[in-house]
PDB file of C-alpha atoms and ligand atoms in Angstrom:
ATOM      1  CA  MET A   1       0.018   0.274   0.043  1.00 98.00           C
ATOM      2  CA  LEU A   2       1.382   3.490  -0.803  1.00 98.00           C
ATOM      3  CA  SER A   3       0.189   5.845   2.185  1.00 98.00           C
ATOM      4  CA  ILE A   4       0.387   9.752   1.358  1.00 98.00           C
ATOM      5  CA  ILE A   5       1.598  11.544   4.162  1.00 98.00           C
ATOM      6  CA  PRO A   6       1.337  15.584   4.650  1.00 98.00           C
ATOM      7  CA  THR A   7       3.988  16.699   6.893  1.00 98.00           C
ATOM      8  CA  PRO A   8       3.964  20.306   8.864  1.00 98.00           C
ATOM      9  CA  ILE A   9       4.931  23.805   6.811  1.00 98.00           C
ATOM     10  CA  GLY A  10       6.719  24.879  10.017  1.00 97.00           C
ATOM     11  CA  ASN A  11       5.513  23.795  13.156  1.00 98.00           C
ATOM     12  CA  LEU A  12       6.494  20.208  14.088  1.00 97.00           C
ATOM     13  CA  LYS A  13       3.526  20.120  16.232  1.00 97.00           C
ATOM     14  CA  ASP A  14       1.121  19.784  13.523  1.00 98.00           C
ATOM     15  CA  ILE A  15       2.050  16.145  12.324  1.00 98.00           C
ATOM     16  CA  THR A  16      -0.939  13.915  13.142  1.00 98.00           C
ATOM     17  CA  ILE A  17      -0.765  10.887  15.005  1.00 98.00           C
ATOM     18  CA  ARG A  18      -1.873   8.630  12.287  1.00 98.00           C
ATOM     19  CA  ALA A  19       0.754  10.190  10.099  1.00 98.00           C
ATOM     20  CA  LYS A  20       3.495   9.479  13.034  1.00 98.00           C
ATOM     21  CA  GLU A  21       2.117   5.722  13.131  1.00 98.00           C
ATOM     22  CA  MET A  22       2.860   5.518   9.709  1.00 98.00           C
ATOM     23  CA  LEU A  23       5.732   6.664   8.934  1.00 98.00           C
ATOM     24  CA  ALA A  24       7.076   4.591  12.004  1.00 98.00           C
ATOM     25  CA  ALA A  25       5.214   1.490  10.415  1.00 97.00           C
ATOM     26  CA  CYS A  26       6.040   1.680   6.895  1.00 98.00           C
ATOM     27  CA  ASP A  27       8.824  -0.617   5.003  1.00 98.00           C
ATOM     28  CA  ALA A  28      10.391   2.684   3.381  1.00 98.00           C
ATOM     29  CA  ILE A  29       9.720   6.515   2.763  1.00 98.00           C
ATOM     30  CA  ILE A  30       9.546   8.023  -0.664  1.00 97.00           C
ATOM     31  CA  CYS A  31      10.929  11.454  -0.182  1.00 97.00           C
ATOM     32  CA  GLU A  32      12.112  14.672  -2.126  1.00 94.00           C
ATOM     33  CA  ASP A  33      15.344  15.541   0.240  1.00 94.00           C
ATOM     34  CA  THR A  34      16.695  12.864   2.216  1.00 96.00           C
ATOM     35  CA  ARG A  35      17.939  15.179   4.484  1.00 97.00           C
ATOM     36  CA  VAL A  36      14.899  17.134   5.150  1.00 97.00           C
ATOM     37  CA  THR A  37      12.943  13.887   5.829  1.00 98.00           C
ATOM     38  CA  GLY A  38      15.944  12.401   7.697  1.00 98.00           C
ATOM     39  CA  GLN A  39      15.834  15.526  10.056  1.00 98.00           C
ATOM     40  CA  LEU A  40      12.047  15.390  10.465  1.00 98.00           C
ATOM     41  CA  LEU A  41      12.371  11.796  11.693  1.00 98.00           C
ATOM     42  CA  LYS A  42      14.703  12.631  14.233  1.00 98.00           C
ATOM     43  CA  LEU A  43      13.043  15.583  15.327  1.00 97.00           C
ATOM     44  CA  LEU A  44       9.584  13.363  15.578  1.00 97.00           C
ATOM     45  CA  GLU A  45      11.761  10.517  17.431  1.00 97.00           C
ATOM     46  CA  LEU A  46      10.862   8.218  15.204  1.00 97.00           C
ATOM     47  CA  PRO A  47      13.269   5.472  13.944  1.00 96.00           C
ATOM     48  CA  LYS A  48      15.612   5.607  10.810  1.00 95.00           C
ATOM     49  CA  LYS A  49      13.950   4.240   7.635  1.00 97.00           C
ATOM     50  CA  GLU A  50      15.109   3.472   4.375  1.00 98.00           C
ATOM     51  CA  PHE A  51      14.409   6.504   1.851  1.00 98.00           C
ATOM     52  CA  ILE A  52      13.394   6.340  -1.716  1.00 96.00           C
ATOM     53  CA  SER A  53      14.432   9.772  -3.186  1.00 94.00           C
ATOM     54  CA  PHE A  54      12.043  10.875  -5.677  1.00 93.00           C
ATOM     55  CA  HIS A  55      12.240  14.557  -7.465  1.00 86.00           C
ATOM     56  CA  GLY A  56       9.642  14.612  -9.859  1.00 75.00           C
ATOM     57  CA  TYR A  57       9.272  14.449 -13.695  1.00 69.00           C
ATOM     58  CA  THR A  58      12.564  13.045 -14.175  1.00 71.00           C
ATOM     59  CA  ASP A  59      12.075  10.120 -12.277  1.00 78.00           C
ATOM     60  CA  GLU A  60      10.330   8.054 -14.399  1.00 79.00           C
ATOM     61  CA  GLY A  61      12.291   4.794 -13.878  1.00 87.00           C
ATOM     62  CA  LYS A  62      11.876   5.415 -10.437  1.00 92.00           C
ATOM     63  CA  ALA A  63       8.120   5.428 -10.555  1.00 92.00           C
ATOM     64  CA  ASP A  64       8.519   1.830 -11.816  1.00 93.00           C
ATOM     65  CA  TYR A  65      10.535   0.813  -9.237  1.00 95.00           C
ATOM     66  CA  ILE A  66       7.874   1.917  -6.558  1.00 97.00           C
ATOM     67  CA  VAL A  67       5.082   0.282  -8.293  1.00 97.00           C
ATOM     68  CA  GLN A  68       7.279  -3.126  -8.300  1.00 97.00           C
ATOM     69  CA  ARG A  69       8.019  -2.732  -4.577  1.00 98.00           C
ATOM     70  CA  LEU A  70       4.150  -1.997  -3.743  1.00 98.00           C
ATOM     71  CA  GLN A  71       3.532  -5.098  -5.927  1.00 98.00           C
ATOM     72  CA  LYS A  72       5.383  -7.074  -3.673  1.00 98.00           C
ATOM     73  CA  GLY A  73       3.606  -6.333  -0.971  1.00 98.00           C
ATOM     74  CA  GLU A  74       5.474  -3.196   0.811  1.00 98.00           C
ATOM     75  CA  HIS A  75       3.940  -0.618   2.853  1.00 98.00           C
ATOM     76  CA  LEU A  76       5.507   2.850   1.254  1.00 98.00           C
ATOM     77  CA  CYS A  77       4.990   6.329   2.608  1.00 98.00           C
ATOM     78  CA  LEU A  78       4.920   9.388   0.267  1.00 98.00           C
ATOM     79  CA  VAL A  79       6.246  12.642   1.879  1.00 98.00           C
ATOM     80  CA  SER A  80       7.375  15.989   0.284  1.00 96.00           C
ATOM     81  CA  ASP A  81       9.668  18.406   2.076  1.00 96.00           C
ATOM     82  CA  ALA A  82       7.059  19.973   3.736  1.00 97.00           C
ATOM     83  CA  GLY A  83       3.125  19.936   3.708  1.00 98.00           C
ATOM     84  CA  THR A  84       1.088  17.758   1.260  1.00 98.00           C
ATOM     85  CA  PRO A  85       2.982  15.952  -1.368  1.00 97.00           C
ATOM     86  CA  GLY A  86       1.864  16.482  -5.020  1.00 95.00           C
ATOM     87  CA  ILE A  87       0.653  20.180  -3.806  1.00 96.00           C
ATOM     88  CA  SER A  88       3.362  22.072  -5.991  1.00 95.00           C
ATOM     89  CA  ASP A  89       5.909  19.527  -5.395  1.00 91.00           C
ATOM     90  CA  PRO A  90       6.920  16.124  -6.711  1.00 86.00           C
ATOM     91  CA  GLY A  91       4.250  13.226  -5.745  1.00 89.00           C
ATOM     92  CA  TYR A  92       1.722  13.556  -8.641  1.00 90.00           C
ATOM     93  CA  ILE A  93       3.620  11.004 -10.755  1.00 90.00           C
ATOM     94  CA  VAL A  94       4.116   8.575  -8.093  1.00 94.00           C
ATOM     95  CA  VAL A  95       0.528   8.650  -7.167  1.00 95.00           C
ATOM     96  CA  SER A  96      -0.642   8.520 -10.775  1.00 94.00           C
ATOM     97  CA  ARG A  97       1.504   5.648 -11.452  1.00 94.00           C
ATOM     98  CA  VAL A  98       0.439   3.816  -8.495  1.00 97.00           C
ATOM     99  CA  ARG A  99      -3.385   4.288  -9.386  1.00 97.00           C
ATOM    100  CA  ALA A 100      -2.676   3.131 -12.815  1.00 97.00           C
ATOM    101  CA  ALA A 101      -1.190   0.091 -11.491  1.00 97.00           C
ATOM    102  CA  GLY A 102      -4.677  -0.738  -9.574  1.00 98.00           C
ATOM    103  CA  LEU A 103      -2.710  -0.556  -6.223  1.00 98.00           C
ATOM    104  CA  GLN A 104      -3.885   0.618  -3.141  1.00 98.00           C
ATOM    105  CA  ILE A 105      -3.337   4.270  -1.791  1.00 98.00           C
ATOM    106  CA  GLU A 106      -4.695   6.196   1.352  1.00 98.00           C
ATOM    107  CA  ALA A 107      -4.374   9.681   1.514  1.00 98.00           C
ATOM    108  CA  LEU A 108      -3.998  10.953   5.097  1.00 98.00           C
ATOM    109  CA  PRO A 109      -5.626  14.900   5.814  1.00 98.00           C
ATOM    110  CA  GLY A 110      -2.991  17.465   7.030  1.00 97.00           C
ATOM    111  CA  PRO A 111      -0.997  20.838   6.295  1.00 97.00           C
ATOM    112  CA  SER A 112      -0.889  22.469   3.558  1.00 98.00           C
ATOM    113  CA  ALA A 113       0.346  26.435   3.300  1.00 98.00           C
ATOM    114  CA  PHE A 114      -2.304  27.494   0.978  1.00 98.00           C
ATOM    115  CA  LEU A 115      -5.022  26.418   3.173  1.00 98.00           C
ATOM    116  CA  VAL A 116      -3.314  27.799   5.929  1.00 98.00           C
ATOM    117  CA  ALA A 117      -3.201  31.333   4.510  1.00 98.00           C
ATOM    118  CA  LEU A 118      -6.894  30.796   2.942  1.00 98.00           C
ATOM    119  CA  SER A 119      -8.425  30.163   6.234  1.00 98.00           C
ATOM    120  CA  ALA A 120      -6.606  32.989   8.302  1.00 98.00           C
ATOM    121  CA  SER A 121      -7.016  35.412   5.167  1.00 98.00           C
ATOM    122  CA  GLY A 122     -11.078  36.226   6.169  1.00 98.00           C
ATOM    123  CA  LEU A 123     -11.321  36.325   2.630  1.00 98.00           C
ATOM    124  CA  PRO A 124     -14.622  34.582   1.270  1.00 98.00           C
ATOM    125  CA  ILE A 125     -13.122  30.923   0.898  1.00 98.00           C
ATOM    126  CA  ASN A 126     -16.422  29.035  -0.066  1.00 97.00           C
ATOM    127  CA  GLN A 127     -14.913  28.652  -3.651  1.00 97.00           C
ATOM    128  CA  PHE A 128     -11.457  29.671  -4.510  1.00 98.00           C
ATOM    129  CA  LEU A 129      -8.612  29.569  -7.138  1.00 98.00           C
ATOM    130  CA  TYR A 130      -5.482  27.592  -6.264  1.00 98.00           C
ATOM    131  CA  LEU A 131      -2.828  28.638  -8.890  1.00 98.00           C
ATOM    132  CA  GLY A 132       0.524  27.421  -7.215  1.00 98.00           C
ATOM    133  CA  PHE A 133       3.604  29.093  -8.526  1.00 98.00           C
ATOM    134  CA  LEU A 134       2.823  31.655 -11.253  1.00 98.00           C
ATOM    135  CA  PRO A 135       4.301  30.929 -14.492  1.00 97.00           C
ATOM    136  CA  LEU A 136       7.538  32.847 -14.899  1.00 96.00           C
ATOM    137  CA  LYS A 137       7.215  33.877 -18.590  1.00 92.00           C
ATOM    138  CA  LYS A 138       4.814  32.253 -20.888  1.00 92.00           C
ATOM    139  CA  GLY A 139       1.012  33.018 -20.130  1.00 95.00           C
ATOM    140  CA  ARG A 140       2.309  35.156 -17.048  1.00 97.00           C
ATOM    141  CA  GLN A 141       0.588  38.423 -18.303  1.00 97.00           C
ATOM    142  CA  THR A 142      -2.718  37.000 -19.597  1.00 97.00           C
ATOM    143  CA  LEU A 143      -2.914  35.161 -16.075  1.00 98.00           C
ATOM    144  CA  LEU A 144      -2.257  38.500 -14.247  1.00 98.00           C
ATOM    145  CA  GLN A 145      -4.765  40.263 -16.243  1.00 98.00           C
ATOM    146  CA  SER A 146      -7.432  37.175 -15.584  1.00 98.00           C
ATOM    147  CA  PHE A 147      -7.630  38.248 -12.111  1.00 98.00           C
ATOM    148  CA  GLN A 148      -9.146  41.524 -13.000  1.00 98.00           C
ATOM    149  CA  SER A 149     -12.469  39.940 -13.559  1.00 98.00           C
ATOM    150  CA  GLU A 150     -12.154  36.546 -11.412  1.00 98.00           C
ATOM    151  CA  GLU A 151     -14.934  36.496  -8.870  1.00 97.00           C
ATOM    152  CA  ARG A 152     -13.245  33.878  -6.298  1.00 98.00           C
ATOM    153  CA  THR A 153     -10.475  34.333  -4.360  1.00 98.00           C
ATOM    154  CA  ILE A 154      -7.142  33.320  -5.448  1.00 98.00           C
ATOM    155  CA  VAL A 155      -4.137  31.858  -3.611  1.00 98.00           C
ATOM    156  CA  PHE A 156      -0.933  31.515  -5.050  1.00 98.00           C
ATOM    157  CA  TYR A 157       2.888  30.602  -3.675  1.00 98.00           C
ATOM    158  CA  GLU A 158       5.954  32.905  -4.528  1.00 98.00           C
ATOM    159  CA  SER A 159       9.347  32.673  -3.855  1.00 98.00           C
ATOM    160  CA  PRO A 160      11.262  35.573  -1.017  1.00 98.00           C
ATOM    161  CA  HIS A 161      13.580  36.282  -4.246  1.00 97.00           C
ATOM    162  CA  ARG A 162      10.229  37.271  -6.639  1.00 97.00           C
ATOM    163  CA  ILE A 163       7.754  38.159  -4.002  1.00 98.00           C
ATOM    164  CA  GLN A 164       8.497  42.217  -4.286  1.00 97.00           C
ATOM    165  CA  LYS A 165       8.324  41.901  -8.218  1.00 97.00           C
ATOM    166  CA  THR A 166       4.906  39.954  -8.475  1.00 98.00           C
ATOM    167  CA  LEU A 167       3.237  42.373  -5.931  1.00 98.00           C
ATOM    168  CA  ALA A 168       4.462  45.319  -8.067  1.00 97.00           C
ATOM    169  CA  GLU A 169       3.046  43.884 -10.707  1.00 98.00           C
ATOM    170  CA  LEU A 170      -0.217  42.786  -9.063  1.00 98.00           C
ATOM    171  CA  ALA A 171      -0.520  46.467  -8.294  1.00 98.00           C
ATOM    172  CA  THR A 172      -0.142  47.561 -11.788  1.00 98.00           C
ATOM    173  CA  VAL A 173      -2.672  44.993 -13.196  1.00 98.00           C
ATOM    174  CA  LEU A 174      -5.127  45.676 -10.705  1.00 98.00           C
ATOM    175  CA  SER A 175      -4.558  49.365 -10.520  1.00 98.00           C
ATOM    176  CA  GLU A 176      -8.376  50.198 -11.130  1.00 97.00           C
ATOM    177  CA  GLN A 177      -9.170  48.361  -8.285  1.00 98.00           C
ATOM    178  CA  PRO A 178      -7.453  49.743  -5.228  1.00 97.00           C
ATOM    179  CA  GLU A 179      -9.767  48.433  -2.535  1.00 97.00           C
ATOM    180  CA  ARG A 180      -9.119  44.812  -3.855  1.00 98.00           C
ATOM    181  CA  VAL A 181      -7.913  43.210  -0.531  1.00 98.00           C
ATOM    182  CA  VAL A 182      -4.180  41.348  -0.801  1.00 98.00           C
ATOM    183  CA  VAL A 183      -3.060  39.023   2.033  1.00 98.00           C
ATOM    184  CA  ILE A 184       0.624  38.126   2.361  1.00 98.00           C
ATOM    185  CA  ALA A 185       1.396  35.247   4.307  1.00 98.00           C
ATOM    186  CA  ARG A 186       4.977  34.838   5.826  1.00 98.00           C
ATOM    187  CA  GLU A 187       6.196  32.028   7.352  1.00 98.00           C
ATOM    188  CA  LEU A 188       3.213  30.541   8.424  1.00 98.00           C
ATOM    189  CA  THR A 189       3.040  28.617  11.588  1.00 98.00           C
ATOM    190  CA  LYS A 190       6.728  29.424  12.302  1.00 98.00           C
ATOM    191  CA  MET A 191       8.281  31.381  14.947  1.00 96.00           C
ATOM    192  CA  HIS A 192       8.269  34.783  12.583  1.00 96.00           C
ATOM    193  CA  GLU A 193       4.790  34.164  10.913  1.00 98.00           C
ATOM    194  CA  GLN A 194       3.423  37.372   9.613  1.00 98.00           C
ATOM    195  CA  ILE A 195      -0.082  37.642   8.004  1.00 98.00           C
ATOM    196  CA  ILE A 196      -0.219  41.368   6.143  1.00 98.00           C
ATOM    197  CA  TYR A 197      -3.749  42.306   5.352  1.00 98.00           C
ATOM    198  CA  THR A 198      -3.495  45.145   3.040  1.00 98.00           C
ATOM    199  CA  SER A 199      -5.264  46.423  -0.346  1.00 98.00           C
ATOM    200  CA  ILE A 200      -4.115  46.825  -4.140  1.00 98.00           C
ATOM    201  CA  SER A 201      -3.338  50.906  -3.107  1.00 97.00           C
ATOM    202  CA  SER A 202      -1.144  50.094  -0.317  1.00 97.00           C
ATOM    203  CA  LEU A 203       0.402  47.219  -1.810  1.00 97.00           C
ATOM    204  CA  GLU A 204       3.508  48.432  -3.180  1.00 94.00           C
ATOM    205  CA  LYS A 205       4.093  50.495   0.095  1.00 96.00           C
ATOM    206  CA  GLU A 206       3.764  47.335   2.239  1.00 96.00           C
ATOM    207  CA  SER A 207       5.975  45.100   0.004  1.00 95.00           C
ATOM    208  CA  LYS A 208       8.583  47.746   0.461  1.00 94.00           C
ATOM    209  CA  GLU A 209       8.658  47.836   4.226  1.00 95.00           C
ATOM    210  CA  MET A 210       7.823  44.135   4.737  1.00 96.00           C
ATOM    211  CA  THR A 211      10.855  41.492   5.649  1.00 94.00           C
ATOM    212  CA  VAL A 212      11.650  39.696   2.164  1.00 95.00           C
ATOM    213  CA  LYS A 213      12.913  36.596   4.257  1.00 96.00           C
ATOM    214  CA  GLY A 214      11.015  33.024   4.335  1.00 97.00           C
ATOM    215  CA  GLU A 215       8.294  31.705   2.632  1.00 98.00           C
ATOM    216  CA  PHE A 216       5.365  33.519   1.069  1.00 98.00           C
ATOM    217  CA  THR A 217       1.909  32.604   0.144  1.00 98.00           C
ATOM    218  CA  VAL A 218      -0.488  35.545  -1.676  1.00 98.00           C
ATOM    219  CA  VAL A 219      -4.139  35.575  -1.135  1.00 98.00           C
ATOM    220  CA  LEU A 220      -6.077  37.816  -3.508  1.00 98.00           C
ATOM    221  CA  GLY A 221      -9.478  38.978  -3.042  1.00 98.00           C
ATOM    222  CA  PRO A 222     -12.090  38.779  -5.442  1.00 98.00           C
ATOM    223  CA  HIS A 223     -13.376  41.146  -8.186  1.00 93.00           C
ATOM    224  CA  PRO A 224     -15.454  43.429  -6.014  1.00 81.00           C
TER     225      PRO A 224
HETATM  226  N1  SAM B 301       3.058  21.096  -0.757  1.00 62.39           N
HETATM  227  C1  SAM B 301       3.492  22.221   0.013  1.00 62.39           C
HETATM  228  C2  SAM B 301       2.168  22.315   0.440  1.00 62.39           C
HETATM  229  O1  SAM B 301       1.262  21.566   0.749  1.00 62.39           O
HETATM  230  O2  SAM B 301       1.907  23.609   0.915  1.00 62.39           O
HETATM  231  C3  SAM B 301       4.212  23.326  -1.112  1.00 62.39           C
HETATM  232  C4  SAM B 301       5.110  22.969  -1.865  1.00 62.39           C
HETATM  233  S1  SAM B 301       6.047  24.515  -2.472  1.00 62.39           S
HETATM  234  C5  SAM B 301       7.350  23.669  -3.038  1.00 62.39           C
HETATM  235  C6  SAM B 301       6.491  25.562  -1.400  1.00 62.39           C
HETATM  236  C7  SAM B 301       5.950  26.979  -1.453  1.00 62.39           C
HETATM  237  O3  SAM B 301       4.629  26.867  -0.294  1.00 62.39           O
HETATM  238  C8  SAM B 301       6.726  28.019  -0.815  1.00 62.39           C
HETATM  239  O4  SAM B 301       7.786  28.429  -1.741  1.00 62.39           O
HETATM  240  C9  SAM B 301       5.925  28.969  -0.254  1.00 62.39           C
HETATM  241  O5  SAM B 301       5.466  29.754  -1.214  1.00 62.39           O
HETATM  242  C10 SAM B 301       4.585  28.075   0.279  1.00 62.39           C
HETATM  243  N2  SAM B 301       4.879  27.751   1.734  1.00 62.39           N
HETATM  244  C11 SAM B 301       5.542  26.522   2.233  1.00 62.39           C
HETATM  245  N3  SAM B 301       5.213  26.853   3.298  1.00 62.39           N
HETATM  246  C12 SAM B 301       4.856  27.935   3.922  1.00 62.39           C
HETATM  247  C13 SAM B 301       4.930  28.696   5.141  1.00 62.39           C
HETATM  248  N4  SAM B 301       5.303  28.317   5.956  1.00 62.39           N
HETATM  249  N5  SAM B 301       4.122  29.692   5.288  1.00 62.39           N
HETATM  250  C14 SAM B 301       4.063  30.379   3.855  1.00 62.39           C
HETATM  251  N6  SAM B 301       3.943  29.702   2.679  1.00 62.39           N
HETATM  252  C15 SAM B 301       4.492  28.571   2.678  1.00 62.39           C
END
């Protein structure tokens, strides 16, 4: 069986009891970075495990190997560096191959940065649009322009290197909607967590004043 195990996005206490039990009991753990997952097991005081590293789309052969091991009856856990596997990180290929092979999959609920940001945002979230990381070039401008008429709350991930540039682009493309809400969630669940609630009209000022370190998730309110 393949168990998909979300792991904390910052606060170690966000691991679930079930996730810990699975990680302790499985035969091996499929992970992105063996050092990150090794450190997680150590902090959770879990026994050492065999790691099968899996980085993404280039690991086609590895996906076959994982399927073969599951076919032998092994219990493998899939984790990513943080959060829910497959949400803007490797994992999808493994799950799709295992699913295609007709093998048993169990997915545990757990942390994901975009869900924490949405729930803290105070914006309407009965419906929302999750975009992962915005495209760097192709389609970027068209996508940003589509935000002008989007009636759902939008949530996306951004790196510290690009956050200010992206916020400046948002301010430009939405300059005719100055009251539209933007929530910048930084370092969620960590010691230096910061949630900036602002609007398009103040976005550039806020962006220049904020600390540009750590991990960012941006939530944009719907078209008024
Ligand atoms: N699988 C993860 C999940 O379920 O949230 C997301 C993985 S993606 C490679 C990593 C991105 O998620 C970061 O670059 C950042 O944009 C966002 N992120 C992760 N942890 C975060 C945190 N603690 N606070 C804010 N954003 C975070």
